Amino acid sequence: MQLIKGTTKLLGVIGHPVEHSQSPKMHNAAIASLGLDYIYLPFPVQPKDLEDAIAGFRAIGVVGFSITIPHKQAIIPLLSEVSDIAQAVGAVNTVKNTAGGWIGTNTDVEGFITPLFAYNRDWSQTEAVILGNGGAARAVVAGCAKLGCASIHVVGRNRENLNGFQQSWSNSPLAINNLHIHLWEELPNLISQADLLVNTTPVGMSPKVDQSPVDTDVMARLKKDAIAYDLIYTPRPTKFLQQAKTQGAIAIDGLEMLVQQGAIALKFWLDKEPPVDVMRQAIQ
Ligand code: NAP
């Protein structure tokens, strides 16, 4: 463990709640491994206190921080600059203090894509099917667009929310014109086209580990060489990934995305190569 001194610089994560966050473990392991005079702390911040918290962070010279639920959208008007990718996603998960003010970005998109690069695929021929249309689904859609997927299908349970989700991409800097929306009733037909099937719903997350967003008989229609990707990282694997593996598909869980988005954030703050293996080991 590093020694906190008068010179120690501050990084952290804000959220409400924030107690469950794995980020302090991961970032403090990286800081120790790099031998840096920094510390990364959790800051529970209620929505009503967000503006005061950010002003306080500026006053005490916090170098940068991560943002988790429920502040990923609310932080945007409080920043001086927002990266193109964060604008496209409509959410900021990483902020850096600069002379000109706070700069925000979104590292979930690269975090989502990076584990996929381990597989040699022609992404331009890939049909992506994304389950859920919440915050994480936005980063996944942006990731699929960056990969150049042939089509991006989003499955949700509320037609109005789905329409709003699709509409929100119409003025996006990513110019997504191959996004299709579907209700869950359409999944049994849609799933057989999927080359990449991504679960962005919380269904199957600990403690409800016996649940899956996809019925076993529907999963039986998944192609044998498809990639099934679950953003959930507890448990490992989820029931969704177990079903997909039984089908012969490749399974990717959410841990690597968590590690990679954190590594990209650390590089954004410190401009140093992050020790990804150390970060992975810290939360495995
Ligand atoms: P969110 O904004 O609340 O979105 C959740 C989505 O799942 C919504 O579209 C919701 O539908 C849908 N959903 C919830 N319960 C459902 C159910 N029983 N059946 C069908 N759909 C359901 O949450 P989020 O921030 O996107 O996070 C989603 C998951 O991703 C969480 O498990 C989170 O831990 C994980 N995540 C992982 C990483 C990582 O780095 N690995 C990063 C971000 C998130 P409605 O819109 O109809 O409510």
PDB file of N, CA and C and ligand atoms in Angstrom, residues 69 72 108 132-137 157-158 161 184 199-203 205 231-233 254-255 257-258 261, ligand 1:
ATOM      1  N   ILE A  69     -23.392   5.699 -11.847  1.00  0.00           N
ATOM      2  CA  ILE A  69     -24.814   6.000 -11.669  1.00  0.00           C
ATOM      3  C   ILE A  69     -25.039   6.811 -10.400  1.00  0.00           C
ATOM      4  N   LYS A  72     -23.948  10.174 -14.757  1.00  0.00           N
ATOM      5  CA  LYS A  72     -23.257  10.146 -16.059  1.00  0.00           C
ATOM      6  C   LYS A  72     -23.798  11.154 -17.077  1.00  0.00           C
ATOM      7  N   ASP A 108     -16.187   3.774 -21.793  1.00  0.00           N
ATOM      8  CA  ASP A 108     -16.910   2.495 -21.893  1.00  0.00           C
ATOM      9  C   ASP A 108     -16.919   1.962 -23.323  1.00  0.00           C
ATOM     10  N   GLY A 132     -31.492  -4.851 -24.353  1.00  0.00           N
ATOM     11  CA  GLY A 132     -31.599  -3.728 -23.424  1.00  0.00           C
ATOM     12  C   GLY A 132     -31.301  -2.416 -24.125  1.00  0.00           C
ATOM     13  N   ASN A 133     -31.907  -1.359 -23.625  1.00  0.00           N
ATOM     14  CA  ASN A 133     -31.713  -0.044 -24.249  1.00  0.00           C
ATOM     15  C   ASN A 133     -31.490   1.040 -23.182  1.00  0.00           C
ATOM     16  N   GLY A 134     -30.701   0.687 -22.158  1.00  0.00           N
ATOM     17  CA  GLY A 134     -30.368   1.639 -21.101  1.00  0.00           C
ATOM     18  C   GLY A 134     -29.033   2.322 -21.372  1.00  0.00           C
ATOM     19  N   GLY A 135     -28.374   2.773 -20.283  1.00  0.00           N
ATOM     20  CA  GLY A 135     -27.128   3.528 -20.421  1.00  0.00           C
ATOM     21  C   GLY A 135     -26.002   2.731 -21.057  1.00  0.00           C
ATOM     22  N   ALA A 136     -25.793   1.486 -20.593  1.00  0.00           N
ATOM     23  CA  ALA A 136     -24.687   0.689 -21.125  1.00  0.00           C
ATOM     24  C   ALA A 136     -24.931   0.347 -22.591  1.00  0.00           C
ATOM     25  N   ALA A 137     -26.199   0.164 -22.964  1.00  0.00           N
ATOM     26  CA  ALA A 137     -26.512  -0.149 -24.367  1.00  0.00           C
ATOM     27  C   ALA A 137     -26.048   0.984 -25.288  1.00  0.00           C
ATOM     28  N   ARG A 157     -38.092  -3.555 -24.011  1.00  0.00           N
ATOM     29  CA  ARG A 157     -39.431  -4.013 -23.606  1.00  0.00           C
ATOM     30  C   ARG A 157     -40.470  -2.902 -23.682  1.00  0.00           C
ATOM     31  N   ASN A 158     -40.059  -1.710 -24.091  1.00  0.00           N
ATOM     32  CA  ASN A 158     -41.003  -0.599 -24.119  1.00  0.00           C
ATOM     33  C   ASN A 158     -40.836   0.145 -25.449  1.00  0.00           C
ATOM     34  N   ASN A 161     -39.726   3.858 -25.257  1.00  0.00           N
ATOM     35  CA  ASN A 161     -38.299   4.015 -24.910  1.00  0.00           C
ATOM     36  C   ASN A 161     -37.410   3.670 -26.097  1.00  0.00           C
ATOM     37  N   TRP A 184     -39.060  -7.539 -27.406  1.00  0.00           N
ATOM     38  CA  TRP A 184     -38.539  -8.873 -27.045  1.00  0.00           C
ATOM     39  C   TRP A 184     -39.238  -9.993 -27.812  1.00  0.00           C
ATOM     40  N   ASN A 199     -25.623  -8.831 -23.943  1.00  0.00           N
ATOM     41  CA  ASN A 199     -26.592  -8.555 -22.881  1.00  0.00           C
ATOM     42  C   ASN A 199     -26.197  -7.292 -22.131  1.00  0.00           C
ATOM     43  N   THR A 200     -27.018  -6.254 -22.238  1.00  0.00           N
ATOM     44  CA  THR A 200     -26.774  -5.028 -21.455  1.00  0.00           C
ATOM     45  C   THR A 200     -27.845  -4.849 -20.382  1.00  0.00           C
ATOM     46  N   THR A 201     -28.715  -5.860 -20.196  1.00  0.00           N
ATOM     47  CA  THR A 201     -29.682  -5.772 -19.096  1.00  0.00           C
ATOM     48  C   THR A 201     -29.014  -6.304 -17.828  1.00  0.00           C
ATOM     49  N   PRO A 202     -29.564  -5.965 -16.647  1.00  0.00           N
ATOM     50  CA  PRO A 202     -28.970  -6.520 -15.420  1.00  0.00           C
ATOM     51  C   PRO A 202     -29.489  -7.915 -15.101  1.00  0.00           C
ATOM     52  N   VAL A 203     -30.243  -8.544 -16.006  1.00  0.00           N
ATOM     53  CA  VAL A 203     -30.838  -9.855 -15.720  1.00  0.00           C
ATOM     54  C   VAL A 203     -29.748 -10.929 -15.669  1.00  0.00           C
ATOM     55  N   MET A 205     -27.600 -10.905 -13.000  1.00  0.00           N
ATOM     56  CA  MET A 205     -26.559 -10.362 -12.111  1.00  0.00           C
ATOM     57  C   MET A 205     -26.770 -10.923 -10.699  1.00  0.00           C
ATOM     58  N   LEU A 231     -22.335  -7.949 -20.287  1.00  0.00           N
ATOM     59  CA  LEU A 231     -21.661  -6.845 -19.587  1.00  0.00           C
ATOM     60  C   LEU A 231     -21.563  -7.092 -18.079  1.00  0.00           C
ATOM     61  N   ILE A 232     -22.369  -8.029 -17.601  1.00  0.00           N
ATOM     62  CA  ILE A 232     -22.332  -8.369 -16.159  1.00  0.00           C
ATOM     63  C   ILE A 232     -20.998  -9.043 -15.828  1.00  0.00           C
ATOM     64  N   TYR A 233     -20.431  -8.701 -14.656  1.00  0.00           N
ATOM     65  CA  TYR A 233     -19.166  -9.354 -14.262  1.00  0.00           C
ATOM     66  C   TYR A 233     -19.270 -10.116 -12.952  1.00  0.00           C
ATOM     67  N   GLY A 254     -18.185  -9.398 -18.547  1.00  0.00           N
ATOM     68  CA  GLY A 254     -18.008  -7.954 -18.425  1.00  0.00           C
ATOM     69  C   GLY A 254     -16.743  -7.506 -17.714  1.00  0.00           C
ATOM     70  N   LEU A 255     -15.971  -8.466 -17.170  1.00  0.00           N
ATOM     71  CA  LEU A 255     -14.806  -8.061 -16.376  1.00  0.00           C
ATOM     72  C   LEU A 255     -13.758  -7.334 -17.220  1.00  0.00           C
ATOM     73  N   MET A 257     -14.169  -5.628 -19.941  1.00  0.00           N
ATOM     74  CA  MET A 257     -14.632  -4.277 -20.294  1.00  0.00           C
ATOM     75  C   MET A 257     -14.381  -3.315 -19.129  1.00  0.00           C
ATOM     76  N   LEU A 258     -14.668  -3.818 -17.922  1.00  0.00           N
ATOM     77  CA  LEU A 258     -14.453  -3.003 -16.716  1.00  0.00           C
ATOM     78  C   LEU A 258     -12.967  -2.626 -16.579  1.00  0.00           C
ATOM     79  N   GLN A 261     -11.934  -0.183 -19.598  1.00  0.00           N
ATOM     80  CA  GLN A 261     -12.409   1.207 -19.481  1.00  0.00           C
ATOM     81  C   GLN A 261     -11.626   1.939 -18.393  1.00  0.00           C
TER      82      GLN A 261
HETATM   83  P1  NAP B   1     -29.778   0.792 -17.100  1.00  0.00           P
HETATM   84  O1  NAP B   1     -29.476   2.111 -17.689  1.00  0.00           O
HETATM   85  O2  NAP B   1     -30.703   0.695 -15.933  1.00  0.00           O
HETATM   86  O3  NAP B   1     -30.379  -0.113 -18.299  1.00  0.00           O
HETATM   87  C1  NAP B   1     -30.830  -1.426 -18.107  1.00  0.00           C
HETATM   88  C2  NAP B   1     -31.606  -1.893 -19.346  1.00  0.00           C
HETATM   89  O4  NAP B   1     -32.011  -3.233 -19.086  1.00  0.00           O
HETATM   90  C3  NAP B   1     -32.864  -1.085 -19.638  1.00  0.00           C
HETATM   91  O5  NAP B   1     -33.060  -0.998 -21.021  1.00  0.00           O
HETATM   92  C4  NAP B   1     -33.961  -1.962 -19.031  1.00  0.00           C
HETATM   93  O6  NAP B   1     -35.197  -1.872 -19.687  1.00  0.00           O
HETATM   94  C5  NAP B   1     -33.420  -3.347 -19.262  1.00  0.00           C
HETATM   95  N1  NAP B   1     -33.945  -4.287 -18.298  1.00  0.00           N
HETATM   96  C6  NAP B   1     -33.871  -4.210 -16.940  1.00  0.00           C
HETATM   97  N2  NAP B   1     -34.489  -5.280 -16.395  1.00  0.00           N
HETATM   98  C7  NAP B   1     -34.990  -6.011 -17.423  1.00  0.00           C
HETATM   99  C8  NAP B   1     -35.738  -7.219 -17.504  1.00  0.00           C
HETATM  100  N3  NAP B   1     -36.100  -7.878 -16.399  1.00  0.00           N
HETATM  101  N4  NAP B   1     -36.069  -7.679 -18.724  1.00  0.00           N
HETATM  102  C9  NAP B   1     -35.701  -7.028 -19.835  1.00  0.00           C
HETATM  103  N5  NAP B   1     -35.004  -5.870 -19.830  1.00  0.00           N
HETATM  104  C10 NAP B   1     -34.643  -5.377 -18.626  1.00  0.00           C
HETATM  105  O7  NAP B   1     -28.468   0.033 -16.638  1.00  0.00           O
HETATM  106  P2  NAP B   1     -27.016   0.133 -17.348  1.00  0.00           P
HETATM  107  O8  NAP B   1     -26.216   1.208 -16.719  1.00  0.00           O
HETATM  108  O9  NAP B   1     -27.238   0.146 -18.799  1.00  0.00           O
HETATM  109  O10 NAP B   1     -26.334  -1.249 -16.864  1.00  0.00           O
HETATM  110  C11 NAP B   1     -26.832  -2.480 -17.337  1.00  0.00           C
HETATM  111  C12 NAP B   1     -25.900  -3.629 -16.919  1.00  0.00           C
HETATM  112  O11 NAP B   1     -24.618  -3.467 -17.526  1.00  0.00           O
HETATM  113  C13 NAP B   1     -25.655  -3.743 -15.411  1.00  0.00           C
HETATM  114  O12 NAP B   1     -25.652  -5.102 -15.070  1.00  0.00           O
HETATM  115  C14 NAP B   1     -24.267  -3.141 -15.233  1.00  0.00           C
HETATM  116  O13 NAP B   1     -23.580  -3.689 -14.120  1.00  0.00           O
HETATM  117  C15 NAP B   1     -23.600  -3.587 -16.537  1.00  0.00           C
HETATM  118  N6  NAP B   1     -22.466  -2.712 -16.930  1.00  0.00           N
HETATM  119  C16 NAP B   1     -21.224  -3.287 -17.018  1.00  0.00           C
HETATM  120  C17 NAP B   1     -20.146  -2.513 -17.409  1.00  0.00           C
HETATM  121  C18 NAP B   1     -18.779  -3.149 -17.518  1.00  0.00           C
HETATM  122  O14 NAP B   1     -17.782  -2.418 -17.560  1.00  0.00           O
HETATM  123  N7  NAP B   1     -18.682  -4.445 -17.599  1.00  0.00           N
HETATM  124  C19 NAP B   1     -20.328  -1.151 -17.717  1.00  0.00           C
HETATM  125  C20 NAP B   1     -21.611  -0.605 -17.628  1.00  0.00           C
HETATM  126  C21 NAP B   1     -22.682  -1.409 -17.227  1.00  0.00           C
HETATM  127  P3  NAP B   1     -36.209  -0.610 -19.523  1.00  0.00           P
HETATM  128  O15 NAP B   1     -35.562   0.505 -20.295  1.00  0.00           O
HETATM  129  O16 NAP B   1     -37.453  -1.100 -20.156  1.00  0.00           O
HETATM  130  O17 NAP B   1     -36.305  -0.373 -18.059  1.00  0.00           O
END
